[in-house]
mmCIF file of N, CA and C in Angstrom:
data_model
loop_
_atom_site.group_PDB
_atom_site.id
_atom_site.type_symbol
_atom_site.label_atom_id
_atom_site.label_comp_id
_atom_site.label_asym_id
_atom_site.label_seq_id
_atom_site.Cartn_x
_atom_site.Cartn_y
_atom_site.Cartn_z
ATOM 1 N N UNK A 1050 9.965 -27.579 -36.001
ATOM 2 C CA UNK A 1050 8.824 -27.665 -36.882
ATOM 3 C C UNK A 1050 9.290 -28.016 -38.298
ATOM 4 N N UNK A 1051 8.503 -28.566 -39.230
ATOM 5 C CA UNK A 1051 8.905 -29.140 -40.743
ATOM 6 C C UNK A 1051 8.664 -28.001 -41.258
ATOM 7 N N UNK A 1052 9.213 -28.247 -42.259
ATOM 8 C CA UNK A 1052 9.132 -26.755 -43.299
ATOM 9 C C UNK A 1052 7.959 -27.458 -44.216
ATOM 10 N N UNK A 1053 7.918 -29.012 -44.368
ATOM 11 C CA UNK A 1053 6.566 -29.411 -45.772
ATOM 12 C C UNK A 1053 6.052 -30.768 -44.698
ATOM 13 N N UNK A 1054 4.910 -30.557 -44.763
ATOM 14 C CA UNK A 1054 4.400 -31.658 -43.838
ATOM 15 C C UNK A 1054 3.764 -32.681 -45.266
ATOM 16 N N UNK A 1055 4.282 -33.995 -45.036
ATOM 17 C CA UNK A 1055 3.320 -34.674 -46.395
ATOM 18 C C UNK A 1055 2.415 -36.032 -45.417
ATOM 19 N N UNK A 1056 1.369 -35.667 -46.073
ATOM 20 C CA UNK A 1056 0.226 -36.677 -45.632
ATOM 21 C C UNK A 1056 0.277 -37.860 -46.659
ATOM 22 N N UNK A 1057 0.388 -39.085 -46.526
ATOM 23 C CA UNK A 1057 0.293 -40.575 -47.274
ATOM 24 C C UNK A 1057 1.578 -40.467 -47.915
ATOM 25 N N UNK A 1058 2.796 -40.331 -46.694
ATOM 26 C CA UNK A 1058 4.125 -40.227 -47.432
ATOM 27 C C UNK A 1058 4.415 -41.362 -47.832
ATOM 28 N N UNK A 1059 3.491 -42.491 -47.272
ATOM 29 C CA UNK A 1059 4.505 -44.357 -47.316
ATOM 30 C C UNK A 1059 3.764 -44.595 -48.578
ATOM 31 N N UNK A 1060 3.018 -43.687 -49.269
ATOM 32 C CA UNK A 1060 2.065 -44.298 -50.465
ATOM 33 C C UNK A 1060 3.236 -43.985 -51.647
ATOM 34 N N UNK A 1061 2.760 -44.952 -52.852
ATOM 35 C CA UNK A 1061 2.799 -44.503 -54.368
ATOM 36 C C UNK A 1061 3.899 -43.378 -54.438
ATOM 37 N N UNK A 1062 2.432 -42.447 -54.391
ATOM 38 C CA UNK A 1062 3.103 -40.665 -54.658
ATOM 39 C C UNK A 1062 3.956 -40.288 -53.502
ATOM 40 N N UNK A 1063 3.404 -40.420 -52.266
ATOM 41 C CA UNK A 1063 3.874 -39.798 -51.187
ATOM 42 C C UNK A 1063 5.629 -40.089 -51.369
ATOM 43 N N UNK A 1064 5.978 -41.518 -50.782
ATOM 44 C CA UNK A 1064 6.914 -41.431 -51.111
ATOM 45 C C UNK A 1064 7.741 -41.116 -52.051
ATOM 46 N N UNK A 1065 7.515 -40.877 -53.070
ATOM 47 C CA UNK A 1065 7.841 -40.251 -54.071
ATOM 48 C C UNK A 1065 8.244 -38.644 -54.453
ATOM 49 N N UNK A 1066 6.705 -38.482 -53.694
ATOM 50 C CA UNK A 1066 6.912 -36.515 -53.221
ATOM 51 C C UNK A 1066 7.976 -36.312 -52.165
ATOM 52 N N UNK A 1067 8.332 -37.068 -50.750
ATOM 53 C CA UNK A 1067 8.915 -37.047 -50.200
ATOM 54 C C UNK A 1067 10.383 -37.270 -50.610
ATOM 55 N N UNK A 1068 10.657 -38.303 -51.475
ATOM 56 C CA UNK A 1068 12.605 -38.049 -51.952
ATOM 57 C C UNK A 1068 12.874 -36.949 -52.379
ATOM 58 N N UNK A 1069 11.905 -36.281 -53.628
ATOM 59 C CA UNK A 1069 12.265 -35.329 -54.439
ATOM 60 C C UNK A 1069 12.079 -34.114 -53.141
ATOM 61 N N UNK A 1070 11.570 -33.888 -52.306
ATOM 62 C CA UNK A 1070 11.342 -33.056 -51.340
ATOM 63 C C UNK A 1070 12.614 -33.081 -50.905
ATOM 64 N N UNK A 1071 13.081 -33.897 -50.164
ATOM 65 C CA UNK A 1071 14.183 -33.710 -49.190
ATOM 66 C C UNK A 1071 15.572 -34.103 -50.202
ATOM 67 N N UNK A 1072 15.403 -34.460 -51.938
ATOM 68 C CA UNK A 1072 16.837 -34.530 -52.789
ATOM 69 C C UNK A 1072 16.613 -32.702 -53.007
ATOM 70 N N UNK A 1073 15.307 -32.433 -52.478
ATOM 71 C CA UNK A 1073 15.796 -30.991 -52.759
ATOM 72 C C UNK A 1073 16.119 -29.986 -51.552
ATOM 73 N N UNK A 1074 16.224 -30.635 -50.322
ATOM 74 C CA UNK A 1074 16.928 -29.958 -49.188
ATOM 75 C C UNK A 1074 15.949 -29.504 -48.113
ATOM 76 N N UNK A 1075 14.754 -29.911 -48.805
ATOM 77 C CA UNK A 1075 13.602 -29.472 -47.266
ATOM 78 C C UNK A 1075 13.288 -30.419 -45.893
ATOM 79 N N UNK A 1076 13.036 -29.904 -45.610
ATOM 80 C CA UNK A 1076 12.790 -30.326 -43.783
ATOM 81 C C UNK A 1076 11.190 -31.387 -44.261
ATOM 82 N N UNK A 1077 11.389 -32.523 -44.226
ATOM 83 C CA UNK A 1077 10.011 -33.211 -44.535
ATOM 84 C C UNK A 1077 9.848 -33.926 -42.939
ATOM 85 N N UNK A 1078 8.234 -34.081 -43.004
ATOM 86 C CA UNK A 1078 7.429 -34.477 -41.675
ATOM 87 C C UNK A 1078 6.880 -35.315 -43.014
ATOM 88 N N UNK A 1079 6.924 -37.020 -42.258
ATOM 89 C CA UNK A 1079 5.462 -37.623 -42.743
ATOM 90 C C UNK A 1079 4.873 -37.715 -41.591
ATOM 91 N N UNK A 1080 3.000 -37.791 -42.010
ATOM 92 C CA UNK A 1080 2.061 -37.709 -41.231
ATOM 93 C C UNK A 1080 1.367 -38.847 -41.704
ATOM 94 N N UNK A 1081 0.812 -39.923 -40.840
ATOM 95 C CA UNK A 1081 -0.050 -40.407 -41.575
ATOM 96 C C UNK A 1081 -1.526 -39.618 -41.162
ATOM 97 N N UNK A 1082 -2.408 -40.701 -42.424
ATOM 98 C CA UNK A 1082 -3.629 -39.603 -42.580
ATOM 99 C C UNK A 1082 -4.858 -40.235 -41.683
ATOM 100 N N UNK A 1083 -5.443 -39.161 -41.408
ATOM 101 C CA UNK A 1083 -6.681 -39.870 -40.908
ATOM 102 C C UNK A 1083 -7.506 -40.933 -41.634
ATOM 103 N N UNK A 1084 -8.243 -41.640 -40.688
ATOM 104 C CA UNK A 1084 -9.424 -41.962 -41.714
ATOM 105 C C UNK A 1084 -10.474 -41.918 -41.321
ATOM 106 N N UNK A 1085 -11.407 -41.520 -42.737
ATOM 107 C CA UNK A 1085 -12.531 -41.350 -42.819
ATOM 108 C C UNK A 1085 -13.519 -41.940 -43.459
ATOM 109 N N UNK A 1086 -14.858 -41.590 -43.351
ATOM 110 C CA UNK A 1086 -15.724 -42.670 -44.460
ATOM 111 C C UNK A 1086 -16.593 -41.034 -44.429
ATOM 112 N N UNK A 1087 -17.588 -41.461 -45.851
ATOM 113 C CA UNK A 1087 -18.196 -40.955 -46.539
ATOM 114 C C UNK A 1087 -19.373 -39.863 -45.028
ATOM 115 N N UNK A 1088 -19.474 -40.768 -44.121
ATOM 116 C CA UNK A 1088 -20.213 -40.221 -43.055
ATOM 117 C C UNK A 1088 -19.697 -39.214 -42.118
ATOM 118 N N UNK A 1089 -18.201 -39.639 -41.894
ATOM 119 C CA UNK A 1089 -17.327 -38.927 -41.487
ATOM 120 C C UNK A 1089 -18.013 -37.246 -41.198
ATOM 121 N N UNK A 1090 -18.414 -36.864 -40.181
ATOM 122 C CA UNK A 1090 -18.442 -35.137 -39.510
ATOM 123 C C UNK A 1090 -17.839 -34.228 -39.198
ATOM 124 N N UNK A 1091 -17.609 -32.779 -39.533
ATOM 125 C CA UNK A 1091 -16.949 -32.162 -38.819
ATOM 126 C C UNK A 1091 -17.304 -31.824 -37.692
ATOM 127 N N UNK A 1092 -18.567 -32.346 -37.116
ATOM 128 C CA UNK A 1092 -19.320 -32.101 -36.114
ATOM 129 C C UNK A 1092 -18.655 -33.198 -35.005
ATOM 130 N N UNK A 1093 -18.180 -34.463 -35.341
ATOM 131 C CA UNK A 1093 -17.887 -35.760 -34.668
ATOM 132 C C UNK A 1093 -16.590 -35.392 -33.613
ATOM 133 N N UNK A 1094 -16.737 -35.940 -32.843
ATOM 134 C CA UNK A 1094 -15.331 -36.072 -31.775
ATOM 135 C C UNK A 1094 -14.167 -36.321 -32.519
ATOM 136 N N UNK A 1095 -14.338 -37.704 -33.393
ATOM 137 C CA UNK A 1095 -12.974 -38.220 -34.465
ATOM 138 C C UNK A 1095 -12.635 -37.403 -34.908
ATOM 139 N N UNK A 1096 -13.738 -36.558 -35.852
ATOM 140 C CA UNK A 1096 -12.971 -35.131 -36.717
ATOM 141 C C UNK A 1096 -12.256 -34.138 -36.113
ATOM 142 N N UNK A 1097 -12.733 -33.827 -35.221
ATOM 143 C CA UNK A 1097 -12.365 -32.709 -34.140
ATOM 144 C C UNK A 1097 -10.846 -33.138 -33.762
ATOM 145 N N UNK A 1098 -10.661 -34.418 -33.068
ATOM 146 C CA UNK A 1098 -9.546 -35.298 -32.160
ATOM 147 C C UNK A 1098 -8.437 -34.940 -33.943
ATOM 148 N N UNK A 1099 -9.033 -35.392 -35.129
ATOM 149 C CA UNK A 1099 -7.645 -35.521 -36.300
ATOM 150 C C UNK A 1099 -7.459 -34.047 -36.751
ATOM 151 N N UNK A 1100 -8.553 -33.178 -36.727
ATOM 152 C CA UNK A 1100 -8.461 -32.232 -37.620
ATOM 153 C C UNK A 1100 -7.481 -31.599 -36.865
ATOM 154 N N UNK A 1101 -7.185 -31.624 -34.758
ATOM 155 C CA UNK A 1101 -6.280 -31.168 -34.327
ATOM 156 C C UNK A 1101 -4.688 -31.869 -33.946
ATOM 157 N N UNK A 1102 -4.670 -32.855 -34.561
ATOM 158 C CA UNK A 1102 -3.158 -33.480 -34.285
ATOM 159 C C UNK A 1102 -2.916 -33.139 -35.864
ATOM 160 N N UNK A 1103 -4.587 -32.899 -36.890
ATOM 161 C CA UNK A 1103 -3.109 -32.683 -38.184
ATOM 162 C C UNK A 1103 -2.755 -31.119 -38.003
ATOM 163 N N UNK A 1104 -3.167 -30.322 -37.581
ATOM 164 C CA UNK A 1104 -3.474 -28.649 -37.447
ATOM 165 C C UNK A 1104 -1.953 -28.928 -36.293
ATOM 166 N N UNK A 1105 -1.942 -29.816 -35.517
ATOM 167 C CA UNK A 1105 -0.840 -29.208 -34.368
ATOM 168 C C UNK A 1105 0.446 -29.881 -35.459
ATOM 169 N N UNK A 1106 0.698 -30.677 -36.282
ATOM 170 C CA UNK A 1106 1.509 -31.331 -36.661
ATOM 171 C C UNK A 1106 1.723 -30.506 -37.907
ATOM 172 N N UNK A 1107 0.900 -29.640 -38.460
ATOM 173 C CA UNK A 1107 1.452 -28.398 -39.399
ATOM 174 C C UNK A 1107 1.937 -27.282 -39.004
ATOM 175 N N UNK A 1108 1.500 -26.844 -37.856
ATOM 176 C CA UNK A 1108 2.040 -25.770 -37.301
ATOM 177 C C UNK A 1108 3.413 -25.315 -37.862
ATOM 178 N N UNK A 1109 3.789 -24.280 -38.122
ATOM 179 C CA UNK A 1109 4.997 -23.926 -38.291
ATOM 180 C C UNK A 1109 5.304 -24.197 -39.435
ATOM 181 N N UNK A 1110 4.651 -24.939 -40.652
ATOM 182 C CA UNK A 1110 5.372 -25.647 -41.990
ATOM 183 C C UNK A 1110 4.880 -24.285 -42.403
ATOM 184 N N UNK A 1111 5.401 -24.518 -43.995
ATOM 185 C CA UNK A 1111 5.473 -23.831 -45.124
ATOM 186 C C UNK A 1111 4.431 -23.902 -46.110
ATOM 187 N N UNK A 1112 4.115 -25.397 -46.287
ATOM 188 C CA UNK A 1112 3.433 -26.284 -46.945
ATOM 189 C C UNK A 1112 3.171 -27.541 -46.266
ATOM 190 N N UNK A 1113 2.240 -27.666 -47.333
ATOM 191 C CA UNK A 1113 1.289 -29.616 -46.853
ATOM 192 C C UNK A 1113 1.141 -29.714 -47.734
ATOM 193 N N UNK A 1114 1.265 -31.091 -48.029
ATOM 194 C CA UNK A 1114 0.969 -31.598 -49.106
ATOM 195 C C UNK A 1114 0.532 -33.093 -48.721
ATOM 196 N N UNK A 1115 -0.921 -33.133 -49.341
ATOM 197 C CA UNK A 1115 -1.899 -34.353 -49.182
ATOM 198 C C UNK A 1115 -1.556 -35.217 -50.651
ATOM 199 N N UNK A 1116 -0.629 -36.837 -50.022
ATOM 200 C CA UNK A 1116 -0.674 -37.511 -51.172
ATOM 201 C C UNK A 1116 -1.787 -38.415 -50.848
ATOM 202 N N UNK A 1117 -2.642 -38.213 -49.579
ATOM 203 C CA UNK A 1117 -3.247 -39.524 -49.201
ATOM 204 C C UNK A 1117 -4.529 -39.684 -49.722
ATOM 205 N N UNK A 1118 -4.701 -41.210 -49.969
ATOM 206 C CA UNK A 1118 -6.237 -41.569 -50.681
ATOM 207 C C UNK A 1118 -6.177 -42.745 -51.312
ATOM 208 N N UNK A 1119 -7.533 -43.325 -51.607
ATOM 209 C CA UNK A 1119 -7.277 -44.840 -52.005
ATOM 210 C C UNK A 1119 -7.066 -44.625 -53.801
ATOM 211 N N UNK A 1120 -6.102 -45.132 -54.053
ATOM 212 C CA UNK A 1120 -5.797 -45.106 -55.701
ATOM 213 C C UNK A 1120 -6.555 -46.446 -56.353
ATOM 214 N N UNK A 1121 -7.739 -46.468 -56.118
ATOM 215 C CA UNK A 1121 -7.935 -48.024 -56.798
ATOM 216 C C UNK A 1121 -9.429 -47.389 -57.787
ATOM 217 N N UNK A 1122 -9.157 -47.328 -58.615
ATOM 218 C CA UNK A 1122 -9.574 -47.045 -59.751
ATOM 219 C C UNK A 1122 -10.950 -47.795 -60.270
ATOM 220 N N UNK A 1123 -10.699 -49.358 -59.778
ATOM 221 C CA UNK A 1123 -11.475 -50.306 -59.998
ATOM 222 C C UNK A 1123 -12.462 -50.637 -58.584
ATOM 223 N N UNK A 1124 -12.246 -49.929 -57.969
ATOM 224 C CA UNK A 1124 -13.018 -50.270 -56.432
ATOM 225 C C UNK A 1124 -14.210 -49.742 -56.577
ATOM 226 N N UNK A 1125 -14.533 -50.459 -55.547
ATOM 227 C CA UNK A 1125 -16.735 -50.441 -55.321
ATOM 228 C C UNK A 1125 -16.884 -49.842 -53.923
ATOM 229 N N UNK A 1126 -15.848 -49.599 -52.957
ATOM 230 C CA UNK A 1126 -16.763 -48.818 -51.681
ATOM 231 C C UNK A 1126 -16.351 -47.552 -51.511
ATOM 232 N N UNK A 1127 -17.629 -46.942 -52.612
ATOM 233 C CA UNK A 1127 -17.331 -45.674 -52.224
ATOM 234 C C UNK A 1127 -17.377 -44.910 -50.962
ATOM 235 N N UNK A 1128 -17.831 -45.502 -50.136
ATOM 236 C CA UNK A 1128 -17.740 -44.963 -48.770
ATOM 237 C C UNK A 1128 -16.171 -44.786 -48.264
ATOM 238 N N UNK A 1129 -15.476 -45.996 -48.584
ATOM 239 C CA UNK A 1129 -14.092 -45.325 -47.882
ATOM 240 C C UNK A 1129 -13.122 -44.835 -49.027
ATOM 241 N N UNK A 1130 -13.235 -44.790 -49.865
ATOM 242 C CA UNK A 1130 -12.808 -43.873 -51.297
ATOM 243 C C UNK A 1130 -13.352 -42.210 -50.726
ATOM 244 N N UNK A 1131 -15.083 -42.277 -50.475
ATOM 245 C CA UNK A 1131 -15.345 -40.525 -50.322
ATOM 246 C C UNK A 1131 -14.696 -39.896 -49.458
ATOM 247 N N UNK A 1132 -14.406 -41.116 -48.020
ATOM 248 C CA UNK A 1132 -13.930 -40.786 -46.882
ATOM 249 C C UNK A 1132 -12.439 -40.376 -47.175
ATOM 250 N N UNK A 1133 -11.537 -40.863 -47.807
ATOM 251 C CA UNK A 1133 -9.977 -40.564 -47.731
ATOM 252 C C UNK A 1133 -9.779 -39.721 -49.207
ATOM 253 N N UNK A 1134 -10.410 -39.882 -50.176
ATOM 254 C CA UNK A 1134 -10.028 -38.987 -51.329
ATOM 255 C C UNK A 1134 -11.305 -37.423 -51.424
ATOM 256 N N UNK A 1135 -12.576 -37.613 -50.497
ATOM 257 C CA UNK A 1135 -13.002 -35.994 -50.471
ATOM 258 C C UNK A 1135 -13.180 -35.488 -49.073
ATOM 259 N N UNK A 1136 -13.525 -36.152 -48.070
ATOM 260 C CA UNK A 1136 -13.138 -35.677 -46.328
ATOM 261 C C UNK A 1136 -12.204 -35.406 -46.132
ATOM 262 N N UNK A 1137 -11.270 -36.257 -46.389
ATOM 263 C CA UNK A 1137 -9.728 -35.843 -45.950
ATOM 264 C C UNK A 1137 -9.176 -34.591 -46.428
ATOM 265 N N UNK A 1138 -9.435 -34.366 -47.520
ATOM 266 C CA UNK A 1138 -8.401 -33.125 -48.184
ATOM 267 C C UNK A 1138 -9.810 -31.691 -47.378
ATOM 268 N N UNK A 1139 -11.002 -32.324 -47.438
ATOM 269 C CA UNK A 1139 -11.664 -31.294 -46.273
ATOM 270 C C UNK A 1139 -11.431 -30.822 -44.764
ATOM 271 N N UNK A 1140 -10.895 -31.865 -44.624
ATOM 272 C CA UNK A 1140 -10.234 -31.565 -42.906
ATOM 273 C C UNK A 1140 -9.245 -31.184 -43.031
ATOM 274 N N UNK A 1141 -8.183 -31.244 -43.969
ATOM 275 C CA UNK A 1141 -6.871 -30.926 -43.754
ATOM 276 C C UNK A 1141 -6.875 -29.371 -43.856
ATOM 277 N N UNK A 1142 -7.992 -28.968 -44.850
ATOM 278 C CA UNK A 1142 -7.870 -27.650 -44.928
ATOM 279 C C UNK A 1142 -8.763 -26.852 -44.047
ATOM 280 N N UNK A 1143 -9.577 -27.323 -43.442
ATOM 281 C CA UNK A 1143 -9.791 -27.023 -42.319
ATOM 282 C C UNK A 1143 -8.997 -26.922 -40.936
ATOM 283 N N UNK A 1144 -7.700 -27.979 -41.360
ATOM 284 C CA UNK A 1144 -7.359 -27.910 -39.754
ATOM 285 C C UNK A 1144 -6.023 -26.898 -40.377
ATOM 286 N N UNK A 1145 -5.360 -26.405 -41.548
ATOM 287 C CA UNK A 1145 -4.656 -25.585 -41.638
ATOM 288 C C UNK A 1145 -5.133 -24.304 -42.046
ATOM 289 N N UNK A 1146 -6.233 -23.935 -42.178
ATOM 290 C CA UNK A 1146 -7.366 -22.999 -42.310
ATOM 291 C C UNK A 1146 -6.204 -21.719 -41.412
ATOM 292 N N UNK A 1147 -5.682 -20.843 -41.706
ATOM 293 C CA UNK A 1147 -5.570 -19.236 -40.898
ATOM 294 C C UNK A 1147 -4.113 -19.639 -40.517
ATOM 295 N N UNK A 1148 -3.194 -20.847 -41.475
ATOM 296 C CA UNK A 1148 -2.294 -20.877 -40.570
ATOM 297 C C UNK A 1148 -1.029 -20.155 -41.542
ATOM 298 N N UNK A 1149 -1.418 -19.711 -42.759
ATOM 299 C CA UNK A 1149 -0.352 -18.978 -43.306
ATOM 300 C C UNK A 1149 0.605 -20.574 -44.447
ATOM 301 N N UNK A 1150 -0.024 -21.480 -44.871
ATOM 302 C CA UNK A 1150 1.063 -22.770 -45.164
ATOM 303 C C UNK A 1150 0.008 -22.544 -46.467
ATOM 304 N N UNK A 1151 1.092 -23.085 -47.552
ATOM 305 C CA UNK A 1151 0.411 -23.381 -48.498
ATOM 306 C C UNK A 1151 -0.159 -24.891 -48.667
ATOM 307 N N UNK A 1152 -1.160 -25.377 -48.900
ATOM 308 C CA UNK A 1152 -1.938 -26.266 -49.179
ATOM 309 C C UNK A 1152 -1.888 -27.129 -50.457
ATOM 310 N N UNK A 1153 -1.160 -28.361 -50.763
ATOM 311 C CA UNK A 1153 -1.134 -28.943 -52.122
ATOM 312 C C UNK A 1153 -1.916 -30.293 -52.135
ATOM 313 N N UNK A 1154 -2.780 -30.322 -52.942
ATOM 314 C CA UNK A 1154 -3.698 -31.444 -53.062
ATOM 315 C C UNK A 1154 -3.665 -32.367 -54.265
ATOM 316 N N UNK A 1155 -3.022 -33.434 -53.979
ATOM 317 C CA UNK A 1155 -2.249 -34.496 -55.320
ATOM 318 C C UNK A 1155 -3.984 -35.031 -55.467
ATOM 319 N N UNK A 1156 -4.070 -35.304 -56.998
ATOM 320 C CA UNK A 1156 -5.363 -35.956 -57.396
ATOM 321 C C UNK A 1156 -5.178 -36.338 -58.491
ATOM 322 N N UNK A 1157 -5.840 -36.437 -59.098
ATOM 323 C CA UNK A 1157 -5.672 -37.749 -60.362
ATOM 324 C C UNK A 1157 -6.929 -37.049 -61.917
ATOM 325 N N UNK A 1158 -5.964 -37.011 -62.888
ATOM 326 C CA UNK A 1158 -6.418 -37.001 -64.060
ATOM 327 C C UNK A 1158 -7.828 -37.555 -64.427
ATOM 328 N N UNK A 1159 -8.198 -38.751 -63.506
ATOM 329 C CA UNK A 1159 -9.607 -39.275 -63.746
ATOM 330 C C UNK A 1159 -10.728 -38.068 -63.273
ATOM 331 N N UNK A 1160 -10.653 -37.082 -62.503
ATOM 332 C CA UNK A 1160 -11.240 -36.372 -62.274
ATOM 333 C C UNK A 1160 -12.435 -35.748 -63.718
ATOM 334 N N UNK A 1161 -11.312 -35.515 -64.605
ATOM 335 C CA UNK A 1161 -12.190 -35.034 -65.717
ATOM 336 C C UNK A 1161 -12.448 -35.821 -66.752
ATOM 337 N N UNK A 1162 -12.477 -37.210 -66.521
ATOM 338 C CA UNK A 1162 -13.250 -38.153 -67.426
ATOM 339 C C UNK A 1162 -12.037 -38.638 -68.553
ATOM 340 N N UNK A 1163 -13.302 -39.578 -69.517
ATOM 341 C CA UNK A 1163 -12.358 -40.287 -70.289
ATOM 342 C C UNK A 1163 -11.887 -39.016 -71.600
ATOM 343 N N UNK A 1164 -10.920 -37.850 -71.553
ATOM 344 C CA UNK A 1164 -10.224 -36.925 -72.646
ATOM 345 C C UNK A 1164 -9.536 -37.724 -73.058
ATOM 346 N N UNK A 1165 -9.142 -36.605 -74.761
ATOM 347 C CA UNK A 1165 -8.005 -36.973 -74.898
ATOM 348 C C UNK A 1165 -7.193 -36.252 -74.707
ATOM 349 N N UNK A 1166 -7.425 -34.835 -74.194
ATOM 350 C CA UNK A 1166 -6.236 -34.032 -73.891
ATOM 351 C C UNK A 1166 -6.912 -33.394 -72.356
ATOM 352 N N UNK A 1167 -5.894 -33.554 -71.072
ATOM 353 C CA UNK A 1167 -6.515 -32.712 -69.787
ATOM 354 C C UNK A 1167 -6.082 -31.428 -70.045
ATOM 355 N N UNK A 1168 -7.057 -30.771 -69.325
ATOM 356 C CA UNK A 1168 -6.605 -29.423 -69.227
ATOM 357 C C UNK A 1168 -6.038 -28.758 -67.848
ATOM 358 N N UNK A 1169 -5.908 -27.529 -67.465
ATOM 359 C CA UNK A 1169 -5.918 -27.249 -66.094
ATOM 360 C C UNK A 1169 -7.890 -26.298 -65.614
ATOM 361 N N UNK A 1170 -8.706 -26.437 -66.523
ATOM 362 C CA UNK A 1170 -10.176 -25.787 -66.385
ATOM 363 C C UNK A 1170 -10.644 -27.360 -64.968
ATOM 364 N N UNK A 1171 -11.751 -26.270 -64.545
ATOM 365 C CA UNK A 1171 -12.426 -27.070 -63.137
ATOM 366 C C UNK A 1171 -13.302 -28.016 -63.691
ATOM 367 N N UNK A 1172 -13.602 -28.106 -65.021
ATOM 368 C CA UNK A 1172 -14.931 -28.609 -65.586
ATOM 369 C C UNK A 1172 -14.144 -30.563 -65.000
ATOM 370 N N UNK A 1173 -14.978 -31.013 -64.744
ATOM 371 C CA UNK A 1173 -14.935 -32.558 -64.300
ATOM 372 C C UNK A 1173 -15.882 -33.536 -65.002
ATOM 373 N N UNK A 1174 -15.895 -34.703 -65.167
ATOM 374 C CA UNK A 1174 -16.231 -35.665 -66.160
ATOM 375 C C UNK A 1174 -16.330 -37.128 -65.263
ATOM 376 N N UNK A 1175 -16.583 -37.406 -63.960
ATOM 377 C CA UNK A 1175 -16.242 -38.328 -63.245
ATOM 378 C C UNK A 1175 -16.791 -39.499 -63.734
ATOM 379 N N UNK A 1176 -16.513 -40.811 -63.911
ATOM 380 C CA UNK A 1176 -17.104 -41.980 -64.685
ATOM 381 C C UNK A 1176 -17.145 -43.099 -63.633
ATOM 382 N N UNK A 1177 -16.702 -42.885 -62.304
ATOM 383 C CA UNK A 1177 -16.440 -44.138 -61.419
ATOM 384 C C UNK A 1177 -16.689 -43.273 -60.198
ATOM 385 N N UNK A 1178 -17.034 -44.727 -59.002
ATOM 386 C CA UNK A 1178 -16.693 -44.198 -57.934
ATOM 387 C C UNK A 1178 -15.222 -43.838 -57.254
ATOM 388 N N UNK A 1179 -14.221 -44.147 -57.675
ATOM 389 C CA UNK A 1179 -13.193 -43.675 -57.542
ATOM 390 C C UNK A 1179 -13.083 -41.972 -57.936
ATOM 391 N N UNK A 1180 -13.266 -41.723 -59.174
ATOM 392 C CA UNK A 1180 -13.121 -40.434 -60.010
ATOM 393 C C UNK A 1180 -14.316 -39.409 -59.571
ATOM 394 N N UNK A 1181 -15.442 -40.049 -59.258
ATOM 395 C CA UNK A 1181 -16.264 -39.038 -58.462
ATOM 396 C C UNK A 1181 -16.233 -38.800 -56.611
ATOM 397 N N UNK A 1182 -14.966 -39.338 -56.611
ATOM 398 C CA UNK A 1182 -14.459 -39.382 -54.751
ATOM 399 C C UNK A 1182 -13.421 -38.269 -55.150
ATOM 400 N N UNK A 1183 -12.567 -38.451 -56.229
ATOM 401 C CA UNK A 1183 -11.009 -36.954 -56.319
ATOM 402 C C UNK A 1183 -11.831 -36.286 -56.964
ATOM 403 N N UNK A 1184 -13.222 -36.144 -57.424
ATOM 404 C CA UNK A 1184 -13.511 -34.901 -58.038
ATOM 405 C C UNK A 1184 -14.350 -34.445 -56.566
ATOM 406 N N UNK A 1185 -15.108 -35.256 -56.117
ATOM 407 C CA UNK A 1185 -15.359 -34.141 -54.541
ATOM 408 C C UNK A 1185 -14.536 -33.884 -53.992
ATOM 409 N N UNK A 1186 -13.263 -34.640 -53.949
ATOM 410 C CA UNK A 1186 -12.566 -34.111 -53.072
ATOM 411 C C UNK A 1186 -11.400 -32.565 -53.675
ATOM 412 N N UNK A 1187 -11.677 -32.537 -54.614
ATOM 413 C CA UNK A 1187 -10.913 -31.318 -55.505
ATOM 414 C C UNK A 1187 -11.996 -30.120 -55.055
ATOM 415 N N UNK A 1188 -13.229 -30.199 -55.015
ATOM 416 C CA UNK A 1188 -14.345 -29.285 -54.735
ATOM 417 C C UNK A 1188 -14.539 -28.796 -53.511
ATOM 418 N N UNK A 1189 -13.724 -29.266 -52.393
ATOM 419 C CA UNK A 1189 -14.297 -29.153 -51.362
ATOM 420 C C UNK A 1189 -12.455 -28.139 -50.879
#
């Protein structure tokens, strides 16, 4: 079993989270991530079928850590933006829900709008469909 399971390891961050992970000696699993769209159910067969290969593929870790989601800042379908930056980080914690792993959810500064200084407070400011996809998905 992995000691840190990372979801969207081949991305941006992921890979990124993943060197510093294993230059620091841990047992890394990449997973890729499901996908979802804005319609996406926990009621659906699909959800059910991912929420349990990501739940069997954490088993035993320590941690997860979700780098996955569309980073495009400038994009127009929010449907598959809601689906991979606020479903996803909903299923994941659903499918590691009771399993004892800590849960890390990478998201993006746009969450709380155009500042000039972020804070760590929940208050959110979303200005795009991008920034109102990591602020549901921070909420959920």
């Amino acid at each position: 079993m992995a000691e840190v399971v990372v979801l969207g390891a081949s991305g941006f961050v992921g890979s990124t989270v993943v060197a510093a992970l294993r230059a620091a000696g841990a047992d890394v699993t990449a997973l890729s991530a499901p996908r979802l769209r804005a319609s996406s159910s926990p009621e659906s067969a699909h959800w059910q079928h991912e929420m349990d290969r990501v739940g069997t593929a954490c088993a035993g870790a320590t941690a997860v850590v979700n780098c996955a989601g569309i980073a495009d800042a400038a994009g127009i379908d929010e449907d598959a933006m809601i689906g991979a930056n606020a479903r996803l980080p909903e299923l994941v914690a659903q499918a590691t829900d009771g399993m004892g792993v800590r849960l890390v959810h990478v998201s993006s500064c746009a969450v709380q709008g155009n500042r000039a200084v972020l804070d760590e407070s929940d208050e959110t400011s979303p200005f795009s469909a991008y920034s109102r996809s990591k602020s549901d998905g921070e909420r959920r």
